[in-house]
XYZ file of C-alpha atoms in Angstrom:
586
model
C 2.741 -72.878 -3.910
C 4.734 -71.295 -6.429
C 2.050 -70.651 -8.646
C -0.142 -69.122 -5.776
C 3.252 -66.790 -5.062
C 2.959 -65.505 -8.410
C -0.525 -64.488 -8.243
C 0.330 -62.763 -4.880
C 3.065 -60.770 -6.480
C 1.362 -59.977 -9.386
C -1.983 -58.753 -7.273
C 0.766 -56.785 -5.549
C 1.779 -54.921 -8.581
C -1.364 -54.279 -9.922
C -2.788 -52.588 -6.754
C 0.832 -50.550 -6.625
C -0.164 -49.501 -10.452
C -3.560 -49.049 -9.599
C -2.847 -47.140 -6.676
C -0.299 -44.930 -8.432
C -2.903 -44.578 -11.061
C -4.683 -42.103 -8.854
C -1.823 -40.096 -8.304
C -1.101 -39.745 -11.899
C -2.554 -37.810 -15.074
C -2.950 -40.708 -18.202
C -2.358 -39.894 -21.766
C -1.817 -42.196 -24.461
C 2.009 -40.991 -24.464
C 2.985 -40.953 -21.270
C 5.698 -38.103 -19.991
C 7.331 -38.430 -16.788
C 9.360 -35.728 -14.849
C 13.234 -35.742 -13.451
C 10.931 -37.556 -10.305
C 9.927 -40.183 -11.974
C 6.085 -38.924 -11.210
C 3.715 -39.213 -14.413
C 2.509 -35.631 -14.867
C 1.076 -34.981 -18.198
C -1.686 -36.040 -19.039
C -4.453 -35.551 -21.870
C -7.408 -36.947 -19.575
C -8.541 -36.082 -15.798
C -8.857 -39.088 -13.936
C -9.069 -36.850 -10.349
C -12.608 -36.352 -9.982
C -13.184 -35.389 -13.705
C -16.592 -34.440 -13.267
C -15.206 -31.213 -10.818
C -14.481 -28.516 -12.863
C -11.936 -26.863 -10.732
C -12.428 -23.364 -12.703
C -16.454 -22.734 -11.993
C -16.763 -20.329 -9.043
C -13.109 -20.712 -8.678
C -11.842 -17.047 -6.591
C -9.285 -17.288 -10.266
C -12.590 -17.036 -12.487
C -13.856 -14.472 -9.605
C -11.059 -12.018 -9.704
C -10.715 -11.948 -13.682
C -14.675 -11.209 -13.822
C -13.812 -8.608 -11.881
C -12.300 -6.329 -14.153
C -15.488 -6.023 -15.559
C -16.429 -3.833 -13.093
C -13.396 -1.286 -12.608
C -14.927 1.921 -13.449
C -11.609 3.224 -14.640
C -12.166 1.002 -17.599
C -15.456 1.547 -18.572
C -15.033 5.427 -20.245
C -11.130 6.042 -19.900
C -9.201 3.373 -21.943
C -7.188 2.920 -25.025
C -6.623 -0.046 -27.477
C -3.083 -0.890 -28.499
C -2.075 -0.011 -32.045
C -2.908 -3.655 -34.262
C -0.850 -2.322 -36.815
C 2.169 -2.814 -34.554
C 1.131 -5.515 -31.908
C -0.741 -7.797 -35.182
C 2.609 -9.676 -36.387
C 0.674 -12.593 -37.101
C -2.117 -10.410 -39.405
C -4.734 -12.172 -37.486
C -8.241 -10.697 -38.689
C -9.883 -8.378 -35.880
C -12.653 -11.232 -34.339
C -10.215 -14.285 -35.149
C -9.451 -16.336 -32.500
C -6.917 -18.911 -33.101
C -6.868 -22.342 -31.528
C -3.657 -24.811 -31.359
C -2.873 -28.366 -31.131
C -1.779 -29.512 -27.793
C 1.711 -30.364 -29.214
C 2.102 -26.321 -30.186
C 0.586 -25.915 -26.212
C 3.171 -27.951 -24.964
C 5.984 -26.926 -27.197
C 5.557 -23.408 -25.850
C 5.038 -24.212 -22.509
C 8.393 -26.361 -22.515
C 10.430 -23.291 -24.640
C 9.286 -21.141 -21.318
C 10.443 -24.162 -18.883
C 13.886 -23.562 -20.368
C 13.988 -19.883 -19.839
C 12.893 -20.088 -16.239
C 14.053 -21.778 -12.634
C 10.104 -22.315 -12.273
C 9.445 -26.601 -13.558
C 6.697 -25.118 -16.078
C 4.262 -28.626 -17.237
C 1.672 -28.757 -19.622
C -1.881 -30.831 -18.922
C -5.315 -31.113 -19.281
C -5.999 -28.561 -16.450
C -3.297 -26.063 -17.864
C -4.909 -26.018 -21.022
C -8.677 -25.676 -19.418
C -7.038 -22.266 -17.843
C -5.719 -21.160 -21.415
C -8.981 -21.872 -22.826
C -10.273 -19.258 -20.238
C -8.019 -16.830 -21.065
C -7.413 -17.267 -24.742
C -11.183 -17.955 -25.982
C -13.698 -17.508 -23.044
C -12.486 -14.319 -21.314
C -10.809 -12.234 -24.102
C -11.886 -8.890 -23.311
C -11.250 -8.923 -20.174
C -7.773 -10.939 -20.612
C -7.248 -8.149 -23.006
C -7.788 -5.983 -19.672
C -5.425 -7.705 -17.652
C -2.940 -7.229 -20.172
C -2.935 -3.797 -20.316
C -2.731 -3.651 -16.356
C 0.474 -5.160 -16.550
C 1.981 -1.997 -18.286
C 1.050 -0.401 -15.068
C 2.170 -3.074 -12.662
C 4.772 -5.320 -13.950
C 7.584 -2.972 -14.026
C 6.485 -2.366 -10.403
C 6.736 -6.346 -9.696
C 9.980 -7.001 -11.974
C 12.213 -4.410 -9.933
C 10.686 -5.998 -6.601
C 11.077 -9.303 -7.818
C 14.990 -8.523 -8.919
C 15.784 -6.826 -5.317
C 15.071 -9.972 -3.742
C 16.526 -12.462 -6.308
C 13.417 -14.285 -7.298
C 12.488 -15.637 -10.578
C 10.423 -12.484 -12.254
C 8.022 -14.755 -13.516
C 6.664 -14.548 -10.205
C 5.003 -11.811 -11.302
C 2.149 -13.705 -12.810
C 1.201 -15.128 -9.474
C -0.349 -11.952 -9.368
C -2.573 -12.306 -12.227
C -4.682 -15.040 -10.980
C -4.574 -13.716 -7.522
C -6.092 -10.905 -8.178
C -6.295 -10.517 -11.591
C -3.939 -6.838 -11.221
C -7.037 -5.618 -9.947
C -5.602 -3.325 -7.229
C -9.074 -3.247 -5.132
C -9.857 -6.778 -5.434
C -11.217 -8.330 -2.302
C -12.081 -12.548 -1.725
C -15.160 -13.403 0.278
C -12.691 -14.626 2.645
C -11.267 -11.287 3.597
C -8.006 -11.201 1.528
C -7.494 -7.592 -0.083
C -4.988 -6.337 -2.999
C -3.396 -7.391 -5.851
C -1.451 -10.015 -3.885
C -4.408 -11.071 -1.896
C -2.934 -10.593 1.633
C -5.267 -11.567 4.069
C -5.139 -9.949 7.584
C -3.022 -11.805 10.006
C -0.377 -12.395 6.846
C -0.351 -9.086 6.451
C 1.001 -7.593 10.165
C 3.147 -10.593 9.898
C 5.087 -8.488 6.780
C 4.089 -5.396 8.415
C 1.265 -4.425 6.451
C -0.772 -2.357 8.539
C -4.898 -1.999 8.231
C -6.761 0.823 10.043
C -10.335 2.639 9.529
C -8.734 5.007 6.824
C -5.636 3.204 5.470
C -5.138 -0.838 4.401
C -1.493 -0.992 3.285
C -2.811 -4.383 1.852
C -4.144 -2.584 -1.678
C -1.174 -0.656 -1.500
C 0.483 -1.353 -4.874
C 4.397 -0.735 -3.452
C 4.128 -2.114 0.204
C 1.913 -5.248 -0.999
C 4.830 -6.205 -3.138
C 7.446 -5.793 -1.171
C 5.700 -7.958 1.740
C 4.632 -10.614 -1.325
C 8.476 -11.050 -1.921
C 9.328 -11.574 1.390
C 7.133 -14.158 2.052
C 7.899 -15.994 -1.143
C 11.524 -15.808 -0.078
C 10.523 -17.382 3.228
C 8.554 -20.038 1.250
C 10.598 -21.231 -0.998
C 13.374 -21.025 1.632
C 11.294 -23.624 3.706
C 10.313 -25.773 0.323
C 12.765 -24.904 -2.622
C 10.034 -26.347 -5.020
C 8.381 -22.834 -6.776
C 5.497 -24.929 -7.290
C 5.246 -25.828 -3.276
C 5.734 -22.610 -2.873
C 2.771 -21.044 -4.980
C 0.740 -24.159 -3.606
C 1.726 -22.553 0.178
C 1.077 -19.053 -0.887
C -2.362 -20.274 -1.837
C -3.538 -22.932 0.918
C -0.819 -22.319 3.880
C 1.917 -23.784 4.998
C -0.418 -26.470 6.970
C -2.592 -27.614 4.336
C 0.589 -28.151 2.019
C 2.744 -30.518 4.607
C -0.533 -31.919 5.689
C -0.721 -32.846 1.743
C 3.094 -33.939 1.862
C 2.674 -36.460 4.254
C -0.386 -38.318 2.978
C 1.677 -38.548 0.103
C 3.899 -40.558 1.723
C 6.537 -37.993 2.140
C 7.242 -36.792 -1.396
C 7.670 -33.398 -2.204
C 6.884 -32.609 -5.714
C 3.894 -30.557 -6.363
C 1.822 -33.202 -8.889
C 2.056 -36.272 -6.423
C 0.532 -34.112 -3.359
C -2.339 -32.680 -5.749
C -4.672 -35.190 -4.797
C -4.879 -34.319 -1.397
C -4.652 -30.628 -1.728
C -7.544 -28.161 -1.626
C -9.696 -28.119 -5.186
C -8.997 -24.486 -5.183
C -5.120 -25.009 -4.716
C -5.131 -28.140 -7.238
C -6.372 -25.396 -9.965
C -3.938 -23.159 -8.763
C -0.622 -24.190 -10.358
C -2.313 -24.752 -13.548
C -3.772 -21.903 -13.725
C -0.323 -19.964 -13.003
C 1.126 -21.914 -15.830
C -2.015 -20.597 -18.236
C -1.280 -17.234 -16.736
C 2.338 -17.017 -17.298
C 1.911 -18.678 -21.454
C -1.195 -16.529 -22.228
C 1.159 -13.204 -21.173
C 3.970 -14.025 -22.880
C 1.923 -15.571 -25.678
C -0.569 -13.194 -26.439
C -0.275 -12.342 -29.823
C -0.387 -15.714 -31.112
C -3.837 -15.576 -29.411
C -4.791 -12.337 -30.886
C -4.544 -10.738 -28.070
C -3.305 -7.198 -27.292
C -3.862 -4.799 -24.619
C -6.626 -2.619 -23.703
C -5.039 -0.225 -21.783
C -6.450 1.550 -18.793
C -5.826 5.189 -19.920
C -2.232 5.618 -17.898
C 0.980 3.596 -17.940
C 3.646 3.001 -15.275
C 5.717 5.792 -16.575
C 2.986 8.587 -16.754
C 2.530 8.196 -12.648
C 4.605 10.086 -9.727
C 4.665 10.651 -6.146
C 4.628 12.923 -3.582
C 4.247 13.112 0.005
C 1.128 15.031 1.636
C 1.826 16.778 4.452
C -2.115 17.699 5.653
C -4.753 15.579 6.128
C -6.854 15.866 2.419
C -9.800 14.043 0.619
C -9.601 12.446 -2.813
C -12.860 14.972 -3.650
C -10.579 18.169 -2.409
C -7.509 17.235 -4.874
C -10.354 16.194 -8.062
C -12.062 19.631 -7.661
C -8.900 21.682 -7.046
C -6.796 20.374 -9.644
C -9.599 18.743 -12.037
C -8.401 14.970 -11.912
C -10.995 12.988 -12.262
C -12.033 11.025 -8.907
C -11.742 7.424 -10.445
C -8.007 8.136 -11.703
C -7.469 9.096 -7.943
C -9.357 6.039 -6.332
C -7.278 3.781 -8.980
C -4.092 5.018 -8.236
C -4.305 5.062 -4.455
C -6.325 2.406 -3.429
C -4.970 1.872 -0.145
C -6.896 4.845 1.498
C -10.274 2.792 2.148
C -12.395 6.398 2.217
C -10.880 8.199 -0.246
C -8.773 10.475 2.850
C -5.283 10.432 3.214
C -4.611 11.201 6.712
C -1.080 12.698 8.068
C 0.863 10.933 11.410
C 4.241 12.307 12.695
C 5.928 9.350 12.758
C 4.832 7.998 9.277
C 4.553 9.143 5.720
C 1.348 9.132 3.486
C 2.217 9.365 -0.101
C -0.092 10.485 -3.042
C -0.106 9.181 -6.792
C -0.839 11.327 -9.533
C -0.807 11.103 -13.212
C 2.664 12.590 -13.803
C 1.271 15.953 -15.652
C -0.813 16.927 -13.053
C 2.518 16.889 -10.229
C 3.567 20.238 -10.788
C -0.127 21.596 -10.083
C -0.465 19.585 -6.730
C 2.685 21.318 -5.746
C 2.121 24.790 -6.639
C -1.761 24.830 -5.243
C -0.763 22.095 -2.074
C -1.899 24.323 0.398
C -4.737 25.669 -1.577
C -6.087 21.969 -1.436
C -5.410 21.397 2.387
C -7.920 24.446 3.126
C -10.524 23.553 -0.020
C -13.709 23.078 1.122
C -15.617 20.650 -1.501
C -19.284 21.326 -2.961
C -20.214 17.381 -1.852
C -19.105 15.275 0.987
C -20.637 16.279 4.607
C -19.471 14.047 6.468
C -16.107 13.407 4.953
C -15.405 17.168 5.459
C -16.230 16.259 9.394
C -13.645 13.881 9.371
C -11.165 15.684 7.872
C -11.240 17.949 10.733
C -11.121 15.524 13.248
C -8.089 13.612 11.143
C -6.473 17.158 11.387
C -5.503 16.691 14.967
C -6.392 13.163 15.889
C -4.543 11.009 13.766
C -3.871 6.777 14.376
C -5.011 5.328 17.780
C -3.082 3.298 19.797
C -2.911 1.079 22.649
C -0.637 1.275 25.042
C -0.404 -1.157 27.952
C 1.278 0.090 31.119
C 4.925 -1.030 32.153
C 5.702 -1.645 35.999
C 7.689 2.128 37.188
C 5.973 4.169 34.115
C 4.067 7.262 34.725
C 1.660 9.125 32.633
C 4.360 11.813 32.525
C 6.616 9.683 31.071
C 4.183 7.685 28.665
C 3.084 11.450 27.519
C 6.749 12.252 26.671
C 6.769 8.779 24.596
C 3.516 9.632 22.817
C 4.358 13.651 22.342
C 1.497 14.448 24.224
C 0.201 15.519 27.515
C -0.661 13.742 31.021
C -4.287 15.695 30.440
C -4.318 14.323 26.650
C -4.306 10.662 28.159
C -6.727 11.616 31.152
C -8.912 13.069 28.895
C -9.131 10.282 26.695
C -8.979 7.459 28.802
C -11.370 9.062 31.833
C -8.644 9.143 33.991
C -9.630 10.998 37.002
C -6.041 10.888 38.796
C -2.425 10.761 37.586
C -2.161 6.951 39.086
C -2.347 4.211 36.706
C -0.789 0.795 37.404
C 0.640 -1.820 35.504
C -0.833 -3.975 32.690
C -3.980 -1.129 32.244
C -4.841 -0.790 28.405
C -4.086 3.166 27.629
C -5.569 4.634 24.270
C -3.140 7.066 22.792
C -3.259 9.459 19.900
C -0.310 10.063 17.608
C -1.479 13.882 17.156
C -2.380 15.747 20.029
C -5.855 17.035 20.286
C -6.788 20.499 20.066
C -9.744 20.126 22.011
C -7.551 18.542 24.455
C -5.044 20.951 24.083
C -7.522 23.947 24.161
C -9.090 22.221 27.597
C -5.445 21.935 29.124
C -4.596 25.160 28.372
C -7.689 26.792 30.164
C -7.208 24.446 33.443
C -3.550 25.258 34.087
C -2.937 29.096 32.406
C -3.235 31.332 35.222
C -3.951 34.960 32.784
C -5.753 35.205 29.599
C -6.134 32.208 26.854
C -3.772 31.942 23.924
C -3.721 34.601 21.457
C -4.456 33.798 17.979
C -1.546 34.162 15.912
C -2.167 34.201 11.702
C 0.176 31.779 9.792
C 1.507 34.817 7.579
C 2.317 36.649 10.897
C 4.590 33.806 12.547
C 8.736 33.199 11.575
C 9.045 36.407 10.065
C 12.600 37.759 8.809
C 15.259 40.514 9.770
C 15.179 41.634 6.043
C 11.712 42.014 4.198
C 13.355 41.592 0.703
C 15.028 38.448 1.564
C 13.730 34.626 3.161
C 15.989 32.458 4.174
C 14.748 28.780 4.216
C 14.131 26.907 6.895
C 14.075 22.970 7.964
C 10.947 21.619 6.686
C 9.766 24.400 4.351
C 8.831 24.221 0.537
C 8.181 26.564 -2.073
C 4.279 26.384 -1.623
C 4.501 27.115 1.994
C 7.075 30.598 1.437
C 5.020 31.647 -1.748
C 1.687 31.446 0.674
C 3.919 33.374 3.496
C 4.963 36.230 1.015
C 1.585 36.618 -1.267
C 3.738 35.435 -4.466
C 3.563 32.665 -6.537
C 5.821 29.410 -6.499
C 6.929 30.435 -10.498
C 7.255 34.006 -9.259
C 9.492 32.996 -6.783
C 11.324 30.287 -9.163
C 11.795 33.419 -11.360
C 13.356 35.910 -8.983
C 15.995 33.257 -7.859
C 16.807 31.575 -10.926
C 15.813 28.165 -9.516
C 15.984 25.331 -11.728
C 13.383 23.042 -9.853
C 11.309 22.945 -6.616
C 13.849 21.895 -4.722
C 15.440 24.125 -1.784
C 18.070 23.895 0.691
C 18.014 24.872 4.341
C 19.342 28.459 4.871
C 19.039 29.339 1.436
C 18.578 33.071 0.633
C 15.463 33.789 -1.732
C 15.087 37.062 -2.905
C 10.958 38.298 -2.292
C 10.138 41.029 -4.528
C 7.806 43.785 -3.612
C 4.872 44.051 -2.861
C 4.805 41.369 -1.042
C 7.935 41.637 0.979
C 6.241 45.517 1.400
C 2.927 43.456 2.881
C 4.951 41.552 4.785
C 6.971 44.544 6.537
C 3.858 45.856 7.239
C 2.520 42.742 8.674
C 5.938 42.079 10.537
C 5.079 45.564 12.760
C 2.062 44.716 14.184
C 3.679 41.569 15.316
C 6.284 42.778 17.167
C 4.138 43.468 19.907
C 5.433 40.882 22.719
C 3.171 40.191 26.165
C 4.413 37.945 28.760
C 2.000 35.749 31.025
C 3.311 33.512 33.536
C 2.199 29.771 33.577
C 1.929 27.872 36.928
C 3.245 24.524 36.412
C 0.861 21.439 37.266
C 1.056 17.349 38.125
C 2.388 15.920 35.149
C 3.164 18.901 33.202
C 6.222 18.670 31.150
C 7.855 21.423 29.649
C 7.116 19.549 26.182
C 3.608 20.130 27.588
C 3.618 23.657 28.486
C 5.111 24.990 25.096
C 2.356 23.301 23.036
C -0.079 25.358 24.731
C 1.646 28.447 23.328
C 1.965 29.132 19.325
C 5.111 29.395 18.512
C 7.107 29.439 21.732
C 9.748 26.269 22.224
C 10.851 24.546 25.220
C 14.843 26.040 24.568
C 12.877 29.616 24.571
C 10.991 28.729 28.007
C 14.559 27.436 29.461
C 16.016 30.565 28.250
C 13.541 33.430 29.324
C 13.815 31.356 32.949
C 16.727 30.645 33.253
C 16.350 26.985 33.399
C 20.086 24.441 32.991
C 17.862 21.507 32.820
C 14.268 19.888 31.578
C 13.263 19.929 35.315
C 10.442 21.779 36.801
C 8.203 21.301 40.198
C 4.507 21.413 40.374
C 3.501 25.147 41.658
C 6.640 26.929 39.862
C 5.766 29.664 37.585
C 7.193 30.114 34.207
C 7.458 33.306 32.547
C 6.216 32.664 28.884
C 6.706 35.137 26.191
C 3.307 36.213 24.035
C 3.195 37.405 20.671
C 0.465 39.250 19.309
């Protein structure tokens, strides 16, 4: 009996070993980690005939920066002179021991919070960057002048390890307008419902998802909430790869344990290449030169790009043509706008990106660009104009005791704005009905309200350089809202003539500052200001719904304190037949 106990025990052993054989990598000298889990290994013994890198979306997105047009006739190679410590030859590529891999690999495990291992499958994803995919890994490391200061100041706001940053390399390879077949967009490879989760919002014109900034600020936050719910970076990039489910799905046929290299047999092949191939991605970039590697640079660097908010509607052709950027530098720096428009909404800013030297130009021509009509581009120019005045469209689903009077006042529109574009034939709507709303009110709409409920002529037209005009011809003083471009356009000057008169350091200008206008345009402008101070008054007969929001949008530049005033009004109030005395300017 006791000999037959024996065997049992020792069968028992053997199919533990054997079974933990499956779970681990073998190598003649075996390494284990602070878990006690064998982890690095010389030889697959997982499937070894799957090569987890062929048609892997890693190998995908790198191969992709074959095709960014910026590259292909606007680049520059980093001076070997100065990057060259090693005084490799030019077409040398040098290839290590795995002792020299793994002695690297363990210098960067010290310098780091993130458990960086070296195995066969790490050094398969070196390979690819190091030997098989130089030029373009010499690419991707000149996108990370552009993006990696970006990333590291993200990273530090939200007190994770910055060598997250890689995780963007083999997401997306910094390819800004990478897409995977599965419908995740950007450089951090958000797909959809992620996205609104972390508020990344995707319409016809605008995907916040390739937006450089936004992308990385929702990427942080939902590392933060990762490693918050794993504490284990490499469960965390495993997460950020698979999802949440497929990752405690993995925990539990594991028996529980979470640590990253016992679960990797039952993850997803794309997600078991995933953590090595961070680990390749993180070495080869702070390795490169030992490779003889150095970046190809795509013509720009983080510091030669700046901002600034447009305040019309514009096309990527109408600021290329106006200023003479070329398109592609536009279409690389902003690739959130999906048709090369930037659209405007009142409630939200649109920002532009611009190599830094041509800032200045954008400023002093912005209004020149607005109006620029473009020699290509039909039907973009159509919806520009449309953009112009309908902007983002919304749904809005009825509460019980709201009106369309009072959803219009929401909205800043009017009760004929959402009849019109809901073919509403009555001012009754009841709760739970699906309303479409437009952030920007419609001219049409406008224009159509405006000729039901007017009971005299139609709106004059009123010139921009005839509206707002000052007491003194020789002197401006600044209102909320303006800029430089927008006086210098009202006056017939320049923004440097007007820099010059006042002495101005920059473009920047307070409200209720004095600028001094030099003839002849403050001359034009008297002369202008004359005709204008013809005044006509019409009277308006108030209608269902009508707000007095409502009735001074149908009037250029009256305001609802002016209609008050002229009629004596104390409050907001009005009835439905009342007439309104509205003063006209022509």
């Amino acid at each position: 009996m006791k000999g037959i106990r024996k065997i049992l025990i020792l069968f028992i052993l053997l199919s533990t070993l054997e079974g933990q054989s499956q779970k681990v990598l073998v190598h003649d000298t075996i390494h284990t980690s602070d878990s006690g889990i064998f982890f690095l290994p010389y030889k697959k013994v997982f499937n070894p005939e799957v090569d987890l890198i062929e048609d892997s979306p890693i190998l995908r997105a790198l191969d992709s920066l074959a095709n960014i047009k910026f590259f292909q006739d606007y680049y520059f190679t980093a001076d070997a002179s100065l990057t060259n410590v090693y005084q490799f030859p030019g077409d040398f590529i040098p290839v290590y021991s795995d002792s020299v891999y793994q002695q690297r690999i363990e210098n960067m495990k010290q310098n780091s919070p993130i458990d960086y291992t070296f195995n066969c499958y790490v050094k398969d994803y070196i390979e690819l960057y190091a030997v098989k995919k130089r030029q373009l890994t010499q690419r991707l490391l000149g996108l990370s002048y552009i993006y990696f200061p970006l990333f590291e100041g993200m990273l530090d706001k939200y007190e994770l390890p910055l060598e997250l940053k890689y995780l963007a390399v083999i997401e997306s390879a910094l390819n800004p307008i990478a897409g995977s077949r599965a419908g995740a967009k950007g450089l951090w490879q958000f797909m959809y419902g992620t996205g609104k989760v972390y508020g990344l919002k995707a319409t016809s014109l605008v995907d916040d998802r390739f937006d450089p900034y936004l992308s990385t600020d929702a990427a942080c936050r939902h590392l933060k909430d990762l490693y918050d719910l794993y504490e284990d970076w490499f469960l965390v990039l495993a997460a950020y790869n698979s999802g949440v489910g497929n990752v405690n799905k993995a925990i539990r046929r594991a028996g529980g344990t979470k640590n990253y290299w016992a679960i990797w047999p039952y993850l997803p092949a794309e997600t078991r290449g995933y953590v090595p191939a961070f680990i390749a991605a993180s070495y080869i970039m702070q390795y490169a030169p030992e490779h003889n590697l150095y970046p190809l640079h795509p013509g720009i660097l983080y510091n030669g790009i700046d901002t600034v908010v447009v305040r019309e509607p514009v096309s990527f052709d109408q600021i290329s043509e106006v200023l003479g950027v070329p398109i592609e530098d536009i279409k690389f720096l902003n690739p959130s706008y999906k048709l090369g428009i930037i659209p405007v909404a009142k409630d939200q800013k649109y920002y532009l990106q611009l190599p830094r030297e041509f800032i200045g130009d954008f400023i002093n021509n912005e209004y020149t660009i607005y109006n620029y009509t473009t020699t290509k581009g039909i039907e973009k120019e159509k919806l520009l104009k449309q953009i112009k005045n309908i902007h983002e469209q919304q749904i809005h689903i009825v509460r019980s005791g709201e009106s369309l009077s009072s959803i219009a006042r929401k909205y800043h529109c009017s009760v004929s704005d959402i009849k019109k574009w809901n073919n509403l034939k009555s001012n009754t709507v009841k709760a739970g009905k699906r309303l479409i709303i437009y952030s920007g009110t419609s001219s049409i709409a406008s224009t159509s309200s405006s000729n039901n409920n007017q009971t005299t002529d139609t709106k004059p037209e009123i010139s921009n350089s005839s509206t707002n005009k000052e007491q003194h011809p020789n002197y401006h003083i600044v209102k909320r809202g303006e800029t430089l471009s927008q006086i210098s356009i009202k006056y017939n000057c320049t923004i440097n003539e007007l820099i010059s008169w006042n002495n101005l350091k920059g473009y920047n200008i307070q409200v209720n500052q004095r600028l001094l206008i030099h003839p002849p345009a403050a001359k034009n402008d008297s002369a202008s200001s004359e005709i204008n101070k013809q005044v006509k008054y019409r009277y308006y007969t108030v209608k269902e719904g009508d707000t007095l929001w409502d009735i001074a949008q149908q009037f250029d530049g009256v305001t609802v304190d002016e209609i008050k005033k002229l009629n004596n009004l104390r409050s907001n109030r009005i009835s439905v037949g009342q007439k309104l005395k509205i003063k006209v300017i022509n």
